[in-house]
Amino acid sequence: MGSCIFCQIASGAIATPLVYEDADIVAFRDIQPQAPVHLLVVPRRHIASLNEPGDEALLGRLLQAARLAAAAAGLRQYRVVVNTGAEAGQSVLHLHLHVLGGRAMAWPPG
């Protein structure tokens, strides 16, 4: 999907320092961080949201990538968030996990 910013980052069309990458997933720092460390974990293949049917194994690999990206960023404790739909705060229509850390988190979050 040519106009999707996350597709462009994942393909390398937009140069972004990566915290983690493998054949299917990339992770990079959010440009509008909501915590001292705020990473985005994104599948290279365009998937609009968690509601889109797809590869269940990839969903598991996204969580594994979130763990590895957090470790690469020096986090031992962190929160993983997936926003699905505009009302939930999803602003980019490409599935992505937020990895937030570097400070104490409150509950409930929203």
mmCIF file with all atom_site columns, C-alpha atoms in Angstrom:
data_model
loop_
_atom_site.group_PDB
_atom_site.id
_atom_site.type_symbol
_atom_site.label_atom_id
_atom_site.label_alt_id
_atom_site.label_comp_id
_atom_site.label_asym_id
_atom_site.label_entity_id
_atom_site.label_seq_id
_atom_site.pdbx_PDB_ins_code
_atom_site.Cartn_x
_atom_site.Cartn_y
_atom_site.Cartn_z
_atom_site.occupancy
_atom_site.B_iso_or_equiv
_atom_site.pdbx_formal_charge
_atom_site.auth_seq_id
_atom_site.auth_comp_id
_atom_site.auth_asym_id
_atom_site.auth_atom_id
_atom_site.pdbx_PDB_model_num
ATOM 1   C CA . MET A 1 1   ? 0.000   0.000   0.000  1.00 0.00 ? 1   MET A CA 1
ATOM 2   C CA . GLY A 1 2   ? 2.012   2.942   -1.373 1.00 0.00 ? 2   GLY A CA 1
ATOM 3   C CA . SER A 1 3   ? 0.507   5.784   0.666  1.00 0.00 ? 3   SER A CA 1
ATOM 4   C CA . CYS A 1 4   ? 0.701   3.998   4.041  1.00 0.00 ? 4   CYS A CA 1
ATOM 5   C CA . ILE A 1 5   ? 3.498   5.547   6.090  1.00 0.00 ? 5   ILE A CA 1
ATOM 6   C CA . PHE A 1 6   ? 4.162   2.301   7.978  1.00 0.00 ? 6   PHE A CA 1
ATOM 7   C CA . CYS A 1 7   ? 4.416   0.365   4.700  1.00 0.00 ? 7   CYS A CA 1
ATOM 8   C CA . GLN A 1 8   ? 6.913   2.954   3.477  1.00 0.00 ? 8   GLN A CA 1
ATOM 9   C CA . ILE A 1 9   ? 8.980   2.651   6.669  1.00 0.00 ? 9   ILE A CA 1
ATOM 10  C CA . ALA A 1 10  ? 8.824   -1.167  6.598  1.00 0.00 ? 10  ALA A CA 1
ATOM 11  C CA . SER A 1 11  ? 9.967   -1.256  2.965  1.00 0.00 ? 11  SER A CA 1
ATOM 12  C CA . GLY A 1 12  ? 12.805  1.212   3.544  1.00 0.00 ? 12  GLY A CA 1
ATOM 13  C CA . ALA A 1 13  ? 11.256  3.877   1.281  1.00 0.00 ? 13  ALA A CA 1
ATOM 14  C CA . ILE A 1 14  ? 11.293  6.183   4.314  1.00 0.00 ? 14  ILE A CA 1
ATOM 15  C CA . ALA A 1 15  ? 14.614  5.850   6.105  1.00 0.00 ? 15  ALA A CA 1
ATOM 16  C CA . THR A 1 16  ? 14.003  5.269   9.806  1.00 0.00 ? 16  THR A CA 1
ATOM 17  C CA . PRO A 1 17  ? 16.428  3.835   12.358 1.00 0.00 ? 17  PRO A CA 1
ATOM 18  C CA . LEU A 1 18  ? 15.111  0.417   13.327 1.00 0.00 ? 18  LEU A CA 1
ATOM 19  C CA . VAL A 1 19  ? 15.275  -0.945  16.864 1.00 0.00 ? 19  VAL A CA 1
ATOM 20  C CA . TYR A 1 20  ? 14.384  -4.445  15.644 1.00 0.00 ? 20  TYR A CA 1
ATOM 21  C CA . GLU A 1 21  ? 13.716  -6.140  12.319 1.00 0.00 ? 21  GLU A CA 1
ATOM 22  C CA . ASP A 1 22  ? 13.202  -9.555  10.850 1.00 0.00 ? 22  ASP A CA 1
ATOM 23  C CA . ALA A 1 23  ? 11.742  -10.834 7.589  1.00 0.00 ? 23  ALA A CA 1
ATOM 24  C CA . ASP A 1 24  ? 8.153   -9.964  8.585  1.00 0.00 ? 24  ASP A CA 1
ATOM 25  C CA . ILE A 1 25  ? 8.345   -7.208  11.214 1.00 0.00 ? 25  ILE A CA 1
ATOM 26  C CA . VAL A 1 26  ? 10.077  -3.905  11.962 1.00 0.00 ? 26  VAL A CA 1
ATOM 27  C CA . ALA A 1 27  ? 10.203  -1.844  15.161 1.00 0.00 ? 27  ALA A CA 1
ATOM 28  C CA . PHE A 1 28  ? 11.152  1.807   15.453 1.00 0.00 ? 28  PHE A CA 1
ATOM 29  C CA . ARG A 1 29  ? 10.737  4.775   17.805 1.00 0.00 ? 29  ARG A CA 1
ATOM 30  C CA . ASP A 1 30  ? 7.463   6.711   17.709 1.00 0.00 ? 30  ASP A CA 1
ATOM 31  C CA . ILE A 1 31  ? 7.895   10.325  16.536 1.00 0.00 ? 31  ILE A CA 1
ATOM 32  C CA . GLN A 1 32  ? 5.282   11.448  19.100 1.00 0.00 ? 32  GLN A CA 1
ATOM 33  C CA . PRO A 1 33  ? 6.356   9.458   22.175 1.00 0.00 ? 33  PRO A CA 1
ATOM 34  C CA . GLN A 1 34  ? 3.901   9.022   25.032 1.00 0.00 ? 34  GLN A CA 1
ATOM 35  C CA . ALA A 1 35  ? 6.589   7.627   27.367 1.00 0.00 ? 35  ALA A CA 1
ATOM 36  C CA . PRO A 1 36  ? 10.376  7.974   27.657 1.00 0.00 ? 36  PRO A CA 1
ATOM 37  C CA . VAL A 1 37  ? 10.620  4.889   25.440 1.00 0.00 ? 37  VAL A CA 1
ATOM 38  C CA . HIS A 1 38  ? 7.841   4.482   22.868 1.00 0.00 ? 38  HIS A CA 1
ATOM 39  C CA . LEU A 1 39  ? 8.368   1.935   20.107 1.00 0.00 ? 39  LEU A CA 1
ATOM 40  C CA . LEU A 1 40  ? 6.075   0.868   17.282 1.00 0.00 ? 40  LEU A CA 1
ATOM 41  C CA . VAL A 1 41  ? 6.142   -2.774  16.165 1.00 0.00 ? 41  VAL A CA 1
ATOM 42  C CA . VAL A 1 42  ? 4.763   -3.118  12.643 1.00 0.00 ? 42  VAL A CA 1
ATOM 43  C CA . PRO A 1 43  ? 4.271   -6.030  10.255 1.00 0.00 ? 43  PRO A CA 1
ATOM 44  C CA . ARG A 1 44  ? 5.942   -5.417  6.897  1.00 0.00 ? 44  ARG A CA 1
ATOM 45  C CA . ARG A 1 45  ? 2.778   -6.645  5.154  1.00 0.00 ? 45  ARG A CA 1
ATOM 46  C CA . HIS A 1 46  ? -0.110  -4.195  5.214  1.00 0.00 ? 46  HIS A CA 1
ATOM 47  C CA . ILE A 1 47  ? -2.806  -5.268  7.655  1.00 0.00 ? 47  ILE A CA 1
ATOM 48  C CA . ALA A 1 48  ? -5.253  -2.471  8.475  1.00 0.00 ? 48  ALA A CA 1
ATOM 49  C CA . SER A 1 49  ? -6.103  -3.465  12.045 1.00 0.00 ? 49  SER A CA 1
ATOM 50  C CA . LEU A 1 50  ? -6.441  -6.310  14.493 1.00 0.00 ? 50  LEU A CA 1
ATOM 51  C CA . ASN A 1 51  ? -10.001 -6.776  13.171 1.00 0.00 ? 51  ASN A CA 1
ATOM 52  C CA . GLU A 1 52  ? -8.729  -7.807  9.734  1.00 0.00 ? 52  GLU A CA 1
ATOM 53  C CA . PRO A 1 53  ? -8.671  -11.594 9.377  1.00 0.00 ? 53  PRO A CA 1
ATOM 54  C CA . GLY A 1 54  ? -5.235  -12.876 8.708  1.00 0.00 ? 54  GLY A CA 1
ATOM 55  C CA . ASP A 1 55  ? -2.217  -14.793 9.802  1.00 0.00 ? 55  ASP A CA 1
ATOM 56  C CA . GLU A 1 56  ? -2.624  -15.772 13.456 1.00 0.00 ? 56  GLU A CA 1
ATOM 57  C CA . ALA A 1 57  ? 1.001   -16.897 13.613 1.00 0.00 ? 57  ALA A CA 1
ATOM 58  C CA . LEU A 1 58  ? 2.076   -13.384 12.595 1.00 0.00 ? 58  LEU A CA 1
ATOM 59  C CA . LEU A 1 59  ? 0.140   -11.964 15.543 1.00 0.00 ? 59  LEU A CA 1
ATOM 60  C CA . GLY A 1 60  ? 2.169   -14.164 17.878 1.00 0.00 ? 60  GLY A CA 1
ATOM 61  C CA . ARG A 1 61  ? 5.387   -13.125 16.148 1.00 0.00 ? 61  ARG A CA 1
ATOM 62  C CA . LEU A 1 62  ? 4.411   -9.458  16.656 1.00 0.00 ? 62  LEU A CA 1
ATOM 63  C CA . LEU A 1 63  ? 4.293   -10.051 20.413 1.00 0.00 ? 63  LEU A CA 1
ATOM 64  C CA . GLN A 1 64  ? 7.644   -11.819 20.294 1.00 0.00 ? 64  GLN A CA 1
ATOM 65  C CA . ALA A 1 65  ? 9.061   -8.897  18.291 1.00 0.00 ? 65  ALA A CA 1
ATOM 66  C CA . ALA A 1 66  ? 7.667   -6.465  20.884 1.00 0.00 ? 66  ALA A CA 1
ATOM 67  C CA . ARG A 1 67  ? 9.571   -8.362  23.586 1.00 0.00 ? 67  ARG A CA 1
ATOM 68  C CA . LEU A 1 68  ? 12.791  -8.347  21.545 1.00 0.00 ? 68  LEU A CA 1
ATOM 69  C CA . ALA A 1 69  ? 12.435  -4.659  20.605 1.00 0.00 ? 69  ALA A CA 1
ATOM 70  C CA . ALA A 1 70  ? 11.829  -3.753  24.253 1.00 0.00 ? 70  ALA A CA 1
ATOM 71  C CA . ALA A 1 71  ? 14.985  -5.615  25.256 1.00 0.00 ? 71  ALA A CA 1
ATOM 72  C CA . ALA A 1 72  ? 16.975  -3.936  22.475 1.00 0.00 ? 72  ALA A CA 1
ATOM 73  C CA . ALA A 1 73  ? 15.786  -0.558  23.796 1.00 0.00 ? 73  ALA A CA 1
ATOM 74  C CA . GLY A 1 74  ? 16.902  -1.482  27.316 1.00 0.00 ? 74  GLY A CA 1
ATOM 75  C CA . LEU A 1 75  ? 13.438  -2.087  28.752 1.00 0.00 ? 75  LEU A CA 1
ATOM 76  C CA . ARG A 1 76  ? 12.797  -4.831  31.279 1.00 0.00 ? 76  ARG A CA 1
ATOM 77  C CA . GLN A 1 77  ? 9.326   -3.589  32.200 1.00 0.00 ? 77  GLN A CA 1
ATOM 78  C CA . TYR A 1 78  ? 6.940   -2.156  29.647 1.00 0.00 ? 78  TYR A CA 1
ATOM 79  C CA . ARG A 1 79  ? 3.371   -1.994  28.389 1.00 0.00 ? 79  ARG A CA 1
ATOM 80  C CA . VAL A 1 80  ? 2.178   -3.259  24.991 1.00 0.00 ? 80  VAL A CA 1
ATOM 81  C CA . VAL A 1 81  ? -0.915  -1.566  23.514 1.00 0.00 ? 81  VAL A CA 1
ATOM 82  C CA . VAL A 1 82  ? -2.862  -2.238  20.316 1.00 0.00 ? 82  VAL A CA 1
ATOM 83  C CA . ASN A 1 83  ? -5.399  0.419   19.311 1.00 0.00 ? 83  ASN A CA 1
ATOM 84  C CA . THR A 1 84  ? -8.089  -0.914  16.969 1.00 0.00 ? 84  THR A CA 1
ATOM 85  C CA . GLY A 1 85  ? -10.262 1.693   15.257 1.00 0.00 ? 85  GLY A CA 1
ATOM 86  C CA . ALA A 1 86  ? -10.519 5.456   15.508 1.00 0.00 ? 86  ALA A CA 1
ATOM 87  C CA . GLU A 1 87  ? -12.488 5.457   18.776 1.00 0.00 ? 87  GLU A CA 1
ATOM 88  C CA . ALA A 1 88  ? -9.712  3.406   20.374 1.00 0.00 ? 88  ALA A CA 1
ATOM 89  C CA . GLY A 1 89  ? -7.048  5.838   19.142 1.00 0.00 ? 89  GLY A CA 1
ATOM 90  C CA . GLN A 1 90  ? -5.785  4.106   15.995 1.00 0.00 ? 90  GLN A CA 1
ATOM 91  C CA . SER A 1 91  ? -4.525  6.972   13.813 1.00 0.00 ? 91  SER A CA 1
ATOM 92  C CA . VAL A 1 92  ? -2.584  4.964   11.218 1.00 0.00 ? 92  VAL A CA 1
ATOM 93  C CA . LEU A 1 93  ? -4.604  2.244   9.493  1.00 0.00 ? 93  LEU A CA 1
ATOM 94  C CA . HIS A 1 94  ? -1.807  -0.321  9.613  1.00 0.00 ? 94  HIS A CA 1
ATOM 95  C CA . LEU A 1 95  ? -1.716  -2.786  12.500 1.00 0.00 ? 95  LEU A CA 1
ATOM 96  C CA . HIS A 1 96  ? 0.938   -1.782  15.026 1.00 0.00 ? 96  HIS A CA 1
ATOM 97  C CA . LEU A 1 97  ? 1.832   -2.478  18.626 1.00 0.00 ? 97  LEU A CA 1
ATOM 98  C CA . HIS A 1 98  ? 2.941   0.324   20.936 1.00 0.00 ? 98  HIS A CA 1
ATOM 99  C CA . VAL A 1 99  ? 5.691   -0.636  23.383 1.00 0.00 ? 99  VAL A CA 1
ATOM 100 C CA . LEU A 1 100 ? 5.793   1.938   26.188 1.00 0.00 ? 100 LEU A CA 1
ATOM 101 C CA . GLY A 1 101 ? 8.311   2.045   28.998 1.00 0.00 ? 101 GLY A CA 1
ATOM 102 C CA . GLY A 1 102 ? 10.841  4.006   30.954 1.00 0.00 ? 102 GLY A CA 1
ATOM 103 C CA . ARG A 1 103 ? 8.345   5.250   33.567 1.00 0.00 ? 103 ARG A CA 1
ATOM 104 C CA . ALA A 1 104 ? 5.685   3.885   35.906 1.00 0.00 ? 104 ALA A CA 1
ATOM 105 C CA . MET A 1 105 ? 2.352   3.300   34.190 1.00 0.00 ? 105 MET A CA 1
ATOM 106 C CA . ALA A 1 106 ? -1.038  4.060   35.735 1.00 0.00 ? 106 ALA A CA 1
ATOM 107 C CA . TRP A 1 107 ? -4.213  1.981   35.490 1.00 0.00 ? 107 TRP A CA 1
ATOM 108 C CA . PRO A 1 108 ? -6.765  2.335   34.027 1.00 0.00 ? 108 PRO A CA 1
ATOM 109 C CA . PRO A 1 109 ? -4.931  3.685   30.999 1.00 0.00 ? 109 PRO A CA 1
ATOM 110 C CA . GLY A 1 110 ? -7.694  5.574   29.215 1.00 0.00 ? 110 GLY A CA 1
#
